[in-house]
PDB file of C-alpha atoms and ligand atoms in Angstrom:
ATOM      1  CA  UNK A   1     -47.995 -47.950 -10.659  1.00  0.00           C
ATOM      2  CA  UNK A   2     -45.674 -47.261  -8.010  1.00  0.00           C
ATOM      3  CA  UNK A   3     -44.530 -43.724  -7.794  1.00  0.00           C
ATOM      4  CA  UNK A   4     -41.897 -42.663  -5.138  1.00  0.00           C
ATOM      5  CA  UNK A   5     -39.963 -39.695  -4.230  1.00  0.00           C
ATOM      6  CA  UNK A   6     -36.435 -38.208  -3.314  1.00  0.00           C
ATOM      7  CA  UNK A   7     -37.373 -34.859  -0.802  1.00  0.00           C
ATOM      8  CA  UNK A   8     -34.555 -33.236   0.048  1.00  0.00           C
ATOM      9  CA  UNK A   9     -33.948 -29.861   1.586  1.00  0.00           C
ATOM     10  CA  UNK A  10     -31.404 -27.413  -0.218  1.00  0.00           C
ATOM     11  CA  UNK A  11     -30.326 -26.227   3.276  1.00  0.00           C
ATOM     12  CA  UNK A  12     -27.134 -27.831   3.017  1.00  0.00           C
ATOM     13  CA  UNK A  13     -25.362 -30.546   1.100  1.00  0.00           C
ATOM     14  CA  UNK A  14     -26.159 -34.164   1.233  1.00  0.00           C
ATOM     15  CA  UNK A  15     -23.911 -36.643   2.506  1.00  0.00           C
ATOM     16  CA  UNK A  16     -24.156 -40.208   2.850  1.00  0.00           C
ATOM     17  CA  UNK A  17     -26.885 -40.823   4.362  1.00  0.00           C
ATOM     18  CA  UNK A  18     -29.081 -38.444   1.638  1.00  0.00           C
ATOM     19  CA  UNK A  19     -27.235 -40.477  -0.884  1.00  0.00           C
ATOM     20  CA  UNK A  20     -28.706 -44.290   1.019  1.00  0.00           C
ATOM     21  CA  UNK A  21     -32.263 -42.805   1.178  1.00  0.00           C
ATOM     22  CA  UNK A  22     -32.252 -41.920  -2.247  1.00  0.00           C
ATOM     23  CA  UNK A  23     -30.877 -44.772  -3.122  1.00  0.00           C
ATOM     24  CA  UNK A  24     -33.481 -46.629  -1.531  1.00  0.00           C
ATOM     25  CA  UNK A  25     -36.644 -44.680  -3.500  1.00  0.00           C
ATOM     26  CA  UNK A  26     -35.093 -44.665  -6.749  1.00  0.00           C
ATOM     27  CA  UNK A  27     -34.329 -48.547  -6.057  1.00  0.00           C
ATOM     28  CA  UNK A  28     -37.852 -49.573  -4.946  1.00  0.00           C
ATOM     29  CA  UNK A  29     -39.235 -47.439  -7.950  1.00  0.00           C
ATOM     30  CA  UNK A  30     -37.281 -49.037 -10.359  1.00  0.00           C
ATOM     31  CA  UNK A  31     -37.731 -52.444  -9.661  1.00  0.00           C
ATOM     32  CA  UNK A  32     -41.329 -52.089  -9.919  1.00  0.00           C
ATOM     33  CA  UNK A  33     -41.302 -50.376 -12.968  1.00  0.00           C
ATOM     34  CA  UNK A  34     -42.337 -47.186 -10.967  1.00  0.00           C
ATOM     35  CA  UNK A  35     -41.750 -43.805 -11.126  1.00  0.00           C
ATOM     36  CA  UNK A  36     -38.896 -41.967  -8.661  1.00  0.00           C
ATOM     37  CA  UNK A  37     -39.765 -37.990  -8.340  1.00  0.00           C
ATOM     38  CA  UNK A  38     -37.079 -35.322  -7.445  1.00  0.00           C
ATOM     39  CA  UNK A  39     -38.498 -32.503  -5.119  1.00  0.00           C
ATOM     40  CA  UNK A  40     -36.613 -30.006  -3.528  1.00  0.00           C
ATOM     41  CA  UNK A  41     -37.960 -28.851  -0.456  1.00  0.00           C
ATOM     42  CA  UNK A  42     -37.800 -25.147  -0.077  1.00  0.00           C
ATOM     43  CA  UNK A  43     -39.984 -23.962   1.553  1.00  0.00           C
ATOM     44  CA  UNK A  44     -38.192 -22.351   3.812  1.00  0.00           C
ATOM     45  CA  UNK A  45     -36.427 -19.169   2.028  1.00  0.00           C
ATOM     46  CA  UNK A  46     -34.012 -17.992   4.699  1.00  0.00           C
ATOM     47  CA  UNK A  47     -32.285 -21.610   4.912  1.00  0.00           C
ATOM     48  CA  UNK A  48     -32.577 -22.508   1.475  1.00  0.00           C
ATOM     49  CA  UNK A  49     -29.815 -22.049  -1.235  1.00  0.00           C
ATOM     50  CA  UNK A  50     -29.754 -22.071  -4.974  1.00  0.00           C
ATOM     51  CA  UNK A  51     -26.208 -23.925  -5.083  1.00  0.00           C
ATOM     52  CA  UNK A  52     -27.235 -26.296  -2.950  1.00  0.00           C
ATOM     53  CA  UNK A  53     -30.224 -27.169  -5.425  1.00  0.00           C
ATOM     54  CA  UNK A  54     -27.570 -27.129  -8.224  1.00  0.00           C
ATOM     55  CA  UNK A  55     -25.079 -29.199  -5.995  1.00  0.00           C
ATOM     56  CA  UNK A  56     -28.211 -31.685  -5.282  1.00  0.00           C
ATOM     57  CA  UNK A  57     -28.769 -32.127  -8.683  1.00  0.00           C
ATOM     58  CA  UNK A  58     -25.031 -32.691  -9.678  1.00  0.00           C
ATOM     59  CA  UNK A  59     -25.117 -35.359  -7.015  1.00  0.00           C
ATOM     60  CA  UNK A  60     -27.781 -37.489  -7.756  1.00  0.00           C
ATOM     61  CA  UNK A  61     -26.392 -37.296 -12.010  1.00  0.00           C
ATOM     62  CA  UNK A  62     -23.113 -38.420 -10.287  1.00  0.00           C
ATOM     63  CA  UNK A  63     -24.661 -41.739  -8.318  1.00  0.00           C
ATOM     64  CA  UNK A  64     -26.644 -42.144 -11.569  1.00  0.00           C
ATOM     65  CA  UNK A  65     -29.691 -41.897  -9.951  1.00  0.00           C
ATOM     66  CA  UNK A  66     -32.389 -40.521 -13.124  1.00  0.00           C
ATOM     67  CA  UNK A  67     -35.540 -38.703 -12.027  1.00  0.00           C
ATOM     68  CA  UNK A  68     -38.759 -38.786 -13.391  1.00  0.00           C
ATOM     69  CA  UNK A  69     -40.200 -35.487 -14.965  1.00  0.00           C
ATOM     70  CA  UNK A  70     -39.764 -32.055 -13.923  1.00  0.00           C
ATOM     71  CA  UNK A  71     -38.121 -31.239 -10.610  1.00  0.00           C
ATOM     72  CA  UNK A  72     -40.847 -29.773  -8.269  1.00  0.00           C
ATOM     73  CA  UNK A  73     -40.142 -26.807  -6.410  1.00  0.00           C
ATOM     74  CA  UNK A  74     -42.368 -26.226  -3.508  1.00  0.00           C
ATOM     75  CA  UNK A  75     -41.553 -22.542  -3.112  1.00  0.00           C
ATOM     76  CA  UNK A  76     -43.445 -22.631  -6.527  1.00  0.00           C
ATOM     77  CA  UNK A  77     -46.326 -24.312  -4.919  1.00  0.00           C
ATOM     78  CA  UNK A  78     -47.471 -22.103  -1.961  1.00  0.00           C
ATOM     79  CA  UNK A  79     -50.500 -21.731  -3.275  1.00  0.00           C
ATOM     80  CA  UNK A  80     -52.136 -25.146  -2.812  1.00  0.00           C
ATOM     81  CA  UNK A  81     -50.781 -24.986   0.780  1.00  0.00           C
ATOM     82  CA  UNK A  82     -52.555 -21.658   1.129  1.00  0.00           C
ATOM     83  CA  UNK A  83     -55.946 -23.725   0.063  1.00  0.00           C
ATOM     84  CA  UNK A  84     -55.371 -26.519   2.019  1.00  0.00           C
ATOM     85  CA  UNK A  85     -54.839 -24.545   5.205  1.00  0.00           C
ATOM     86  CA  UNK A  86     -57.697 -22.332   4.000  1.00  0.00           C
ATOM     87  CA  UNK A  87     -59.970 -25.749   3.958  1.00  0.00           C
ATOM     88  CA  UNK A  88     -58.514 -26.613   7.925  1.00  0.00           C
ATOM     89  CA  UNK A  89     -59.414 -23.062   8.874  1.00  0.00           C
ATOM     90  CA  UNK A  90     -62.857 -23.092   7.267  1.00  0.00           C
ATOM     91  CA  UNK A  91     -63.486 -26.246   9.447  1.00  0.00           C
ATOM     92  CA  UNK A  92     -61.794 -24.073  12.924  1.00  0.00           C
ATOM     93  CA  UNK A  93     -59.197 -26.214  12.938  1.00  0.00           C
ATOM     94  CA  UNK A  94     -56.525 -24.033  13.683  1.00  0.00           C
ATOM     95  CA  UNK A  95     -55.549 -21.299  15.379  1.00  0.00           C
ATOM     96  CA  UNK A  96     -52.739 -18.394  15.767  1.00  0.00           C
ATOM     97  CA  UNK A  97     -50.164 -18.600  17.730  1.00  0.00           C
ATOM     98  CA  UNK A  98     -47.837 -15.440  19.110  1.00  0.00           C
ATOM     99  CA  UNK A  99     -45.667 -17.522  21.466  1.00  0.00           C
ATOM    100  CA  UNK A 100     -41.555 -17.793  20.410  1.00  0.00           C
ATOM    101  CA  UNK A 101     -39.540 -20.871  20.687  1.00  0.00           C
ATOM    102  CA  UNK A 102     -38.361 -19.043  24.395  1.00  0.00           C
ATOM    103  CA  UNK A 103     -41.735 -18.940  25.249  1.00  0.00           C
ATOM    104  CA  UNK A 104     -42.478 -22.308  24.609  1.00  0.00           C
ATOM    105  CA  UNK A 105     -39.004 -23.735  25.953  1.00  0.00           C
ATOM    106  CA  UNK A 106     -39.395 -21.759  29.667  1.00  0.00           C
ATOM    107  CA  UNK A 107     -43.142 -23.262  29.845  1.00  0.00           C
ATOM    108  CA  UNK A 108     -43.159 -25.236  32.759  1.00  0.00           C
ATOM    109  CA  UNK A 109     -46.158 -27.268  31.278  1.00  0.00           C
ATOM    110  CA  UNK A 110     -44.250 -27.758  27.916  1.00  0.00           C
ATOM    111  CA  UNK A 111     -43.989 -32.365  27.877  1.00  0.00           C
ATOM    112  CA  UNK A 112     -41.765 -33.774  25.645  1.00  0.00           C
ATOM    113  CA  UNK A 113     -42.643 -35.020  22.312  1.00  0.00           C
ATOM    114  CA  UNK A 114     -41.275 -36.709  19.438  1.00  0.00           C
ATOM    115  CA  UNK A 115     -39.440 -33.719  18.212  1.00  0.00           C
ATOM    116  CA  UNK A 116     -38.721 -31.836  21.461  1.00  0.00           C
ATOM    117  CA  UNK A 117     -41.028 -30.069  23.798  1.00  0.00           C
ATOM    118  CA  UNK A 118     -44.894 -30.257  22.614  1.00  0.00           C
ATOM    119  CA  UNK A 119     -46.713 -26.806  22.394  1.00  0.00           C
ATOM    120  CA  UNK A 120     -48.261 -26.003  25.902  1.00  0.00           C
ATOM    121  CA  UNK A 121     -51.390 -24.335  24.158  1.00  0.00           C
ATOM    122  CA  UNK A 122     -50.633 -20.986  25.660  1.00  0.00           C
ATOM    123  CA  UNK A 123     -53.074 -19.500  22.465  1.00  0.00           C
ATOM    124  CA  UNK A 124     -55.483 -21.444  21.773  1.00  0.00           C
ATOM    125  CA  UNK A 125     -58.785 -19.938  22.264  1.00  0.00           C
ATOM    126  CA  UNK A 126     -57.817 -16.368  22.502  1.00  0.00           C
ATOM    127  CA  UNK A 127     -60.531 -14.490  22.937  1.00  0.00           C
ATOM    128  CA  UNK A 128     -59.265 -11.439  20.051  1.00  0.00           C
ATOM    129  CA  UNK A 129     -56.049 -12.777  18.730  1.00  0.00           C
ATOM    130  CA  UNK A 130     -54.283  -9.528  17.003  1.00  0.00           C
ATOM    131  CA  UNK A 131     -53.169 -10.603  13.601  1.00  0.00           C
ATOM    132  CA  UNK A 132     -51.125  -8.144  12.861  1.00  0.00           C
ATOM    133  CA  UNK A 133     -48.773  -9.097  15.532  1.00  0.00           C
ATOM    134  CA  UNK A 134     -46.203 -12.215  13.925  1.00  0.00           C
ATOM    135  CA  UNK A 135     -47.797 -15.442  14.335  1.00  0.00           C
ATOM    136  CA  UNK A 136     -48.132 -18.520  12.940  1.00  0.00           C
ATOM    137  CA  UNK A 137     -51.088 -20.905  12.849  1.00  0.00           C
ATOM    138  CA  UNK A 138     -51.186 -23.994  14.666  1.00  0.00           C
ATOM    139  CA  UNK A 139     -53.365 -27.183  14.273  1.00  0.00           C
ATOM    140  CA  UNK A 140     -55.721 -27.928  17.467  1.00  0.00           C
ATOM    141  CA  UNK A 141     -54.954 -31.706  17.272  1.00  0.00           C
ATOM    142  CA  UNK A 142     -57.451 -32.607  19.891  1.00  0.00           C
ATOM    143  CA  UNK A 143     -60.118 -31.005  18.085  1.00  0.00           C
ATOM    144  CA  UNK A 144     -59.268 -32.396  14.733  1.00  0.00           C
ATOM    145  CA  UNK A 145     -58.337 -35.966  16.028  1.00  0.00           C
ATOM    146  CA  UNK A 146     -61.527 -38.188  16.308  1.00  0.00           C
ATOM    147  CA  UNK A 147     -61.828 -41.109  14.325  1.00  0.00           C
ATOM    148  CA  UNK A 148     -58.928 -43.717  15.075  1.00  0.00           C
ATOM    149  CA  UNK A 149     -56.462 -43.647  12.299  1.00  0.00           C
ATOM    150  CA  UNK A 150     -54.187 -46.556  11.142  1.00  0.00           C
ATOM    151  CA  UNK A 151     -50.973 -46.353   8.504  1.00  0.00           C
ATOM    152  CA  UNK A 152     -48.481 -49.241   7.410  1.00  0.00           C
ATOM    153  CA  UNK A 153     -44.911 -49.467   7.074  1.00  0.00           C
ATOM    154  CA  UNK A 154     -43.570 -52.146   5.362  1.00  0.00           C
ATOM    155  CA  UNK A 155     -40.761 -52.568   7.957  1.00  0.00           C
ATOM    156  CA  UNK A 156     -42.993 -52.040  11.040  1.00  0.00           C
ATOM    157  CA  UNK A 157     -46.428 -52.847   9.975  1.00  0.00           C
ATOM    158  CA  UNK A 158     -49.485 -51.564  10.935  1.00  0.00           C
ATOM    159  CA  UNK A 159     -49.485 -48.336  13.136  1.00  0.00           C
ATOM    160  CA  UNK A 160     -52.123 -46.551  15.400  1.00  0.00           C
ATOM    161  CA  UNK A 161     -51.392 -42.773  14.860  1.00  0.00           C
ATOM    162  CA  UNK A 162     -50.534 -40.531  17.907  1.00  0.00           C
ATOM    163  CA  UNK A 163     -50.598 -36.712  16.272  1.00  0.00           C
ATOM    164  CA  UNK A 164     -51.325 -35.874  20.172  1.00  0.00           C
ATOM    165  CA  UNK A 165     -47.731 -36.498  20.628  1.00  0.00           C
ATOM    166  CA  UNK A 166     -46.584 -33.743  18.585  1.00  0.00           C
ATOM    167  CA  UNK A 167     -49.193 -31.883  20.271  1.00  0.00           C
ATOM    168  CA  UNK A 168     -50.951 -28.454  18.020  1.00  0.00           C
ATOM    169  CA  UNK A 169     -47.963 -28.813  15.425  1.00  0.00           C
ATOM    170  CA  UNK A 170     -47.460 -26.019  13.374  1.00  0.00           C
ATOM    171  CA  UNK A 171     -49.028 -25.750   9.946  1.00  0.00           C
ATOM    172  CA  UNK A 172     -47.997 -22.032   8.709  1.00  0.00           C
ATOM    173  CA  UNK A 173     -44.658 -20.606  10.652  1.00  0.00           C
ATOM    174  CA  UNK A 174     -44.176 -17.260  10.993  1.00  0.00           C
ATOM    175  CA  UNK A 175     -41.615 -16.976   8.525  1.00  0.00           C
ATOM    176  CA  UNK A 176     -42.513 -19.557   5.682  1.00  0.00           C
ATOM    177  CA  UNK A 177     -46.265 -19.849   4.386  1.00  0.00           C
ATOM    178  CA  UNK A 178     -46.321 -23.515   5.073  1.00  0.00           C
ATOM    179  CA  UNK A 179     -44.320 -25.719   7.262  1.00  0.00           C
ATOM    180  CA  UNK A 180     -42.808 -29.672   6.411  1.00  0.00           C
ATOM    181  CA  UNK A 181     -46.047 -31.386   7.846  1.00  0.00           C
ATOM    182  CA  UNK A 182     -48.647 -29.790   5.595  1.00  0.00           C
ATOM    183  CA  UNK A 183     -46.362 -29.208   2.121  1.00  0.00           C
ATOM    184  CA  UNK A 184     -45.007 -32.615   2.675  1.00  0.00           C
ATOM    185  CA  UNK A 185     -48.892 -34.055   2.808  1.00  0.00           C
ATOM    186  CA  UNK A 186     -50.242 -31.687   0.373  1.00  0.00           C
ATOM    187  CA  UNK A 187     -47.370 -32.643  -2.254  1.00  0.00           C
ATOM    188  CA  UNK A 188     -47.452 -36.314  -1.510  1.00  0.00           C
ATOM    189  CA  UNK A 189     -50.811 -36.706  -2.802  1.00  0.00           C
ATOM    190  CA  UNK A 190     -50.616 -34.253  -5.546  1.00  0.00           C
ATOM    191  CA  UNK A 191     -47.945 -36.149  -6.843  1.00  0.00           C
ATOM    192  CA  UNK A 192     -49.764 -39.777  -6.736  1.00  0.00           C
ATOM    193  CA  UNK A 193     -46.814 -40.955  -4.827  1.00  0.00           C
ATOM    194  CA  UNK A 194     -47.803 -44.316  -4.003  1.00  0.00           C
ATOM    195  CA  UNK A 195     -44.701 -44.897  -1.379  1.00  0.00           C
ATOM    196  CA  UNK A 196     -43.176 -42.403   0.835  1.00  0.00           C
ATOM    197  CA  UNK A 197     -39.462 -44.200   0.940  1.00  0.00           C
ATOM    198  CA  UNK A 198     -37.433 -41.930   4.021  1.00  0.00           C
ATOM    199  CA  UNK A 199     -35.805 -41.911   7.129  1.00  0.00           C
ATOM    200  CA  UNK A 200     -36.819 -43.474  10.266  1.00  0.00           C
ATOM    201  CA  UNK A 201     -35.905 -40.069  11.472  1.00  0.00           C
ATOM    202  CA  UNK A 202     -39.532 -38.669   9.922  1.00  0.00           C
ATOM    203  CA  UNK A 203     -41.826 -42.034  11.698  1.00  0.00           C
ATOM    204  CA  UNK A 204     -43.092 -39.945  14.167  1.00  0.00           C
ATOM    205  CA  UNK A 205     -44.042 -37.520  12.035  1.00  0.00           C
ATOM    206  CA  UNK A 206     -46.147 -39.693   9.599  1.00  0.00           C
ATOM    207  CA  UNK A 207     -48.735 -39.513  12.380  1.00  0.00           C
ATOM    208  CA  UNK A 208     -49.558 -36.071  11.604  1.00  0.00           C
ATOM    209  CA  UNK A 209     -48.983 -36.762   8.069  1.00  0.00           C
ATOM    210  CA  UNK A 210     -52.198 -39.053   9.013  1.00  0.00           C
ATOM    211  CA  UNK A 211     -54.361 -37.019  10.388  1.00  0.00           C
ATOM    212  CA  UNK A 212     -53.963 -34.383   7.724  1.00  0.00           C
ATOM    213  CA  UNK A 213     -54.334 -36.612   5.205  1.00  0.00           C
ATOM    214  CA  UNK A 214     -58.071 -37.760   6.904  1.00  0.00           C
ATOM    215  CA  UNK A 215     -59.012 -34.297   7.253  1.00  0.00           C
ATOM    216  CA  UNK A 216     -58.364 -32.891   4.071  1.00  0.00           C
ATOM    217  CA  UNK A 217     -59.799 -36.059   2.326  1.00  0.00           C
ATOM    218  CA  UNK A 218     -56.079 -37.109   0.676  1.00  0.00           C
ATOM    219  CA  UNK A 219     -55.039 -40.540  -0.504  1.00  0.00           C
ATOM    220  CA  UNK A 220     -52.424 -42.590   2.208  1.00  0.00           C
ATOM    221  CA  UNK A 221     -49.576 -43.872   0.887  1.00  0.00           C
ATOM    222  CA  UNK A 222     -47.657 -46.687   1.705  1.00  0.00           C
ATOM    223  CA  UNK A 223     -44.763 -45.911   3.654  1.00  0.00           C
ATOM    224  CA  UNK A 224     -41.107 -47.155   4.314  1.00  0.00           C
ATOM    225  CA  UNK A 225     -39.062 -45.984   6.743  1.00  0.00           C
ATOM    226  CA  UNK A 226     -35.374 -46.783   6.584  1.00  0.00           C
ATOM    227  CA  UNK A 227     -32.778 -47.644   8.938  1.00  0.00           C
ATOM    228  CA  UNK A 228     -30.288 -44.264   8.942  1.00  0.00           C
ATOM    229  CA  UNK A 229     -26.504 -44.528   8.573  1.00  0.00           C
ATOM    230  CA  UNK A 230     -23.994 -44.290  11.543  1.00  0.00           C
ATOM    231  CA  UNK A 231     -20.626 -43.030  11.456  1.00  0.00           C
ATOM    232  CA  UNK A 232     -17.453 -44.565  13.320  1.00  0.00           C
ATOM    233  CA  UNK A 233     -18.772 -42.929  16.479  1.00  0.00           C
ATOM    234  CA  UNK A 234     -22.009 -44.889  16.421  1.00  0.00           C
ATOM    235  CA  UNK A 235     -24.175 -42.120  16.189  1.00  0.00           C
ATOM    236  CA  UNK A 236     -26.132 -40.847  13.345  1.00  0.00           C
ATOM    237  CA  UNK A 237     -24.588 -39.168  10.111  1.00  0.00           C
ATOM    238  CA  UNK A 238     -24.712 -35.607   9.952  1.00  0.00           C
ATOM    239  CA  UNK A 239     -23.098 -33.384   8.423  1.00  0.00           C
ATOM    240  CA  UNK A 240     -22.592 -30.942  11.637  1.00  0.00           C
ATOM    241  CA  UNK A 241     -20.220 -34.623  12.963  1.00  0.00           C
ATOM    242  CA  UNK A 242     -18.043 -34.131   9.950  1.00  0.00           C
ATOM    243  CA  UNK A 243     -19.857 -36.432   7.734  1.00  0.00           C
ATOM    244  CA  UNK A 244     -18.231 -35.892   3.630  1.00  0.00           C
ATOM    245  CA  UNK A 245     -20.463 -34.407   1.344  1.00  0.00           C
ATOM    246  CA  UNK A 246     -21.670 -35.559  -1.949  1.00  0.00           C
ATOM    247  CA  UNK A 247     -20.132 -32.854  -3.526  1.00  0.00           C
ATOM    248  CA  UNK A 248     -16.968 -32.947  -2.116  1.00  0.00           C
ATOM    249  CA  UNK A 249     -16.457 -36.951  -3.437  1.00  0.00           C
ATOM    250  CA  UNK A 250     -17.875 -35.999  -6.296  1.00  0.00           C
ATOM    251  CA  UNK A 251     -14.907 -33.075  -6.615  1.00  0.00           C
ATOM    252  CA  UNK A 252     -12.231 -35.549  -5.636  1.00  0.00           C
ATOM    253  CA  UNK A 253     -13.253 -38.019  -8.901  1.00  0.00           C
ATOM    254  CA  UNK A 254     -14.845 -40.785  -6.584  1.00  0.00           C
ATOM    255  CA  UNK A 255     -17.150 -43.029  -8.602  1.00  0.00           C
ATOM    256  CA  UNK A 256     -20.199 -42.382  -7.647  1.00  0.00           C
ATOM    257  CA  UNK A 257     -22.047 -44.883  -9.503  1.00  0.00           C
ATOM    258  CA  UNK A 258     -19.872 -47.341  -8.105  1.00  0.00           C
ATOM    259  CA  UNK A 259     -20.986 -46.230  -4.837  1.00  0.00           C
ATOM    260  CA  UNK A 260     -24.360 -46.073  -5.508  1.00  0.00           C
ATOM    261  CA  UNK A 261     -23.987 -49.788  -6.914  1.00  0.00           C
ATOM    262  CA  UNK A 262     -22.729 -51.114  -3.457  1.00  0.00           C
ATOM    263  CA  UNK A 263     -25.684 -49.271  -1.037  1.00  0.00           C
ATOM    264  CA  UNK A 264     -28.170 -50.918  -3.345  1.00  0.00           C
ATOM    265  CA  UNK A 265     -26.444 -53.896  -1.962  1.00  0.00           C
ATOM    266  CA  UNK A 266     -26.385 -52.928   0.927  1.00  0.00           C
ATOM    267  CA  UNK A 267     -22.755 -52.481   1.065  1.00  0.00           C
ATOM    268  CA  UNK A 268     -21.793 -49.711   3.144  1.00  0.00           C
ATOM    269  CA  UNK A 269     -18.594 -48.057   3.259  1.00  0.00           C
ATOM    270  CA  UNK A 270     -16.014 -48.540   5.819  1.00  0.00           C
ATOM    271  CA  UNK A 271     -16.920 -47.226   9.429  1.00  0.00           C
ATOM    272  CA  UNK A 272     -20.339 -46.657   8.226  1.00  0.00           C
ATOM    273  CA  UNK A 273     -23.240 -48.933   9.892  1.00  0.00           C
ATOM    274  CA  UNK A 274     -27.216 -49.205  10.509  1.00  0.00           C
ATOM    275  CA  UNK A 275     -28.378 -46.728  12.953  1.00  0.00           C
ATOM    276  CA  UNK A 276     -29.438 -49.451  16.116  1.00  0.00           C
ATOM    277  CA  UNK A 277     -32.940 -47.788  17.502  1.00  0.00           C
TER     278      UNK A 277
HETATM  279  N1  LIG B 301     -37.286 -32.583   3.253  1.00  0.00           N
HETATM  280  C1  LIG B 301     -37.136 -33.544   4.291  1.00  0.00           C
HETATM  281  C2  LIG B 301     -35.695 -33.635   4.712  1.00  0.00           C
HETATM  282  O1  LIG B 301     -34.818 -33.267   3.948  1.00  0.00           O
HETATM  283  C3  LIG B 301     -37.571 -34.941   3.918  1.00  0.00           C
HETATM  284  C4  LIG B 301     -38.999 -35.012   3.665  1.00  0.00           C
HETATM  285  C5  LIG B 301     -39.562 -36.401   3.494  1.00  0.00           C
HETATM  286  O2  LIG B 301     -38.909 -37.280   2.933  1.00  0.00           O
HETATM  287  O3  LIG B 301     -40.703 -36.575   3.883  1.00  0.00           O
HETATM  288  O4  LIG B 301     -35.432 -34.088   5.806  1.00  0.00           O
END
């Protein structure tokens, strides 16, 4: 059965663009008979807010867009990130890291990834890292890369992963106990979601979504990465550029089923586009 999921992070409100990806999951779900899941990304307490949950929620009522089950919480579900980076650890996979985002930015060495400069390495293989300095733990990526790895989107097709791209991506930050790569693999497959509907924003990423998935032994789904909205301006929608939020059509009566109606057919508003990559 297919199962898919709607991910969102309650660090702000959604807009638009939230409201076309979730479209999208809940659409491909339903139309196979499948299952759509709601999970709210929180891992990360400082940015996360409990009225943007409760706004998230509100939303997706208002586009008529019905979840399956509970709503998962993954600041409920540190715990199986704990084991799973306790499993990568056990195999020395990883390592600690000391280094701030300064330190990494002024690194001469520091190449340029798919999400900004790639981790120069400056830790790994300490001889006696000191733990109770803040750290977080990194993934040595050329280490745990070996076998060649493969993943399919249905828009793309078939796809060689790269996770040395990303370079030794973070698995545990300093602040949170997990970070997006590992809850977002771990969760995934604990789920049984069968297709991981999102963002072409988050291809890159799948690649380490890949190799995590080979090393701690988890299922890989199909994926589908979208095309992302555009404003007037041509450039992606974001809130920070002024795009509405959800919440504030929602306040001013739009309909939001109505709305939801036309991205299904791929109707998009006025002075809203296709991202061109
Ligand atoms: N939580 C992520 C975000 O809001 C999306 C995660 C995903 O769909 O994989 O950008």
């Amino acid at each position: 059965m297919i199962v898919t999921r709607f991910a969102p992070s309650p660090t702000g409100l959604l807009h638009l663009g939230h409201a076309w990806s979730a479209v999208q999951a809940h659409g491909f779900a339903r139309a196979g008979g499948g299952r759509f899941l709601l999970r709210i990304e929180d891992i990360d307490g400082t940015r996360s807010r409990v009225e943007h949950v409760e706004a998230i929620l509100r939303d997706l009522e208002w586009l008529g867009l019905d979840w399956d089950g509970e709503v998962t919480f993954q600041s409920r579900r540190l715990n199986h990130y704990a084991d799973a980076l306790e499993r990568l650890r056990a195999m020395g996979l990883l390592y600690p890291c000391f280094c701030t985002r300064a330190d990494i930015a002024a690194s001469a060495a520091a190449p340029h990834g798919p999400e900004g400069p790639v981790y120069p390495g400056t830790c790994r293989g300490l001889a006696a890292p000191d733990l109770s300095r803040p750290h977080c733990w990194r993934l040595d990526v050329a280490k745990a890369h070996g076998e060649e790895l493969w993943w399919h989107d249905a828009f793309s097709g078939w796809r060689r992963a790269e996770p040395a791209a990303h370079g030794d991506v973070v698995l545990a930050r300093k602040d949170a106990p997990a970070s997006y790569h590992l809850a977002v693999t771990v969760d995934d497959a604990a789920q049984g979601v069968t297709h991981v509907v999102r963002g072409r924003d988050l291809f890159a990423a799948t690649d380490v979504h890949r190799l995590l998935q080979a090393l701690l032994d988890l299922p890989v789904p199909e994926y589908r990465h979208h095309p992302l909205l555009a404003g007037a301006d041509g450039a992606r929608l974001a809130k920070r550029h002024g795009a509405p939020s959800l919440q504030a059509m929602r306040l001013a009566g739009e309909d939001g089923r109505a709305l939801a109606e036309k991205l299904r057919a791929g109707e998009l508003p006025v002075g809203i586009a296709l991202l061109k990559d």
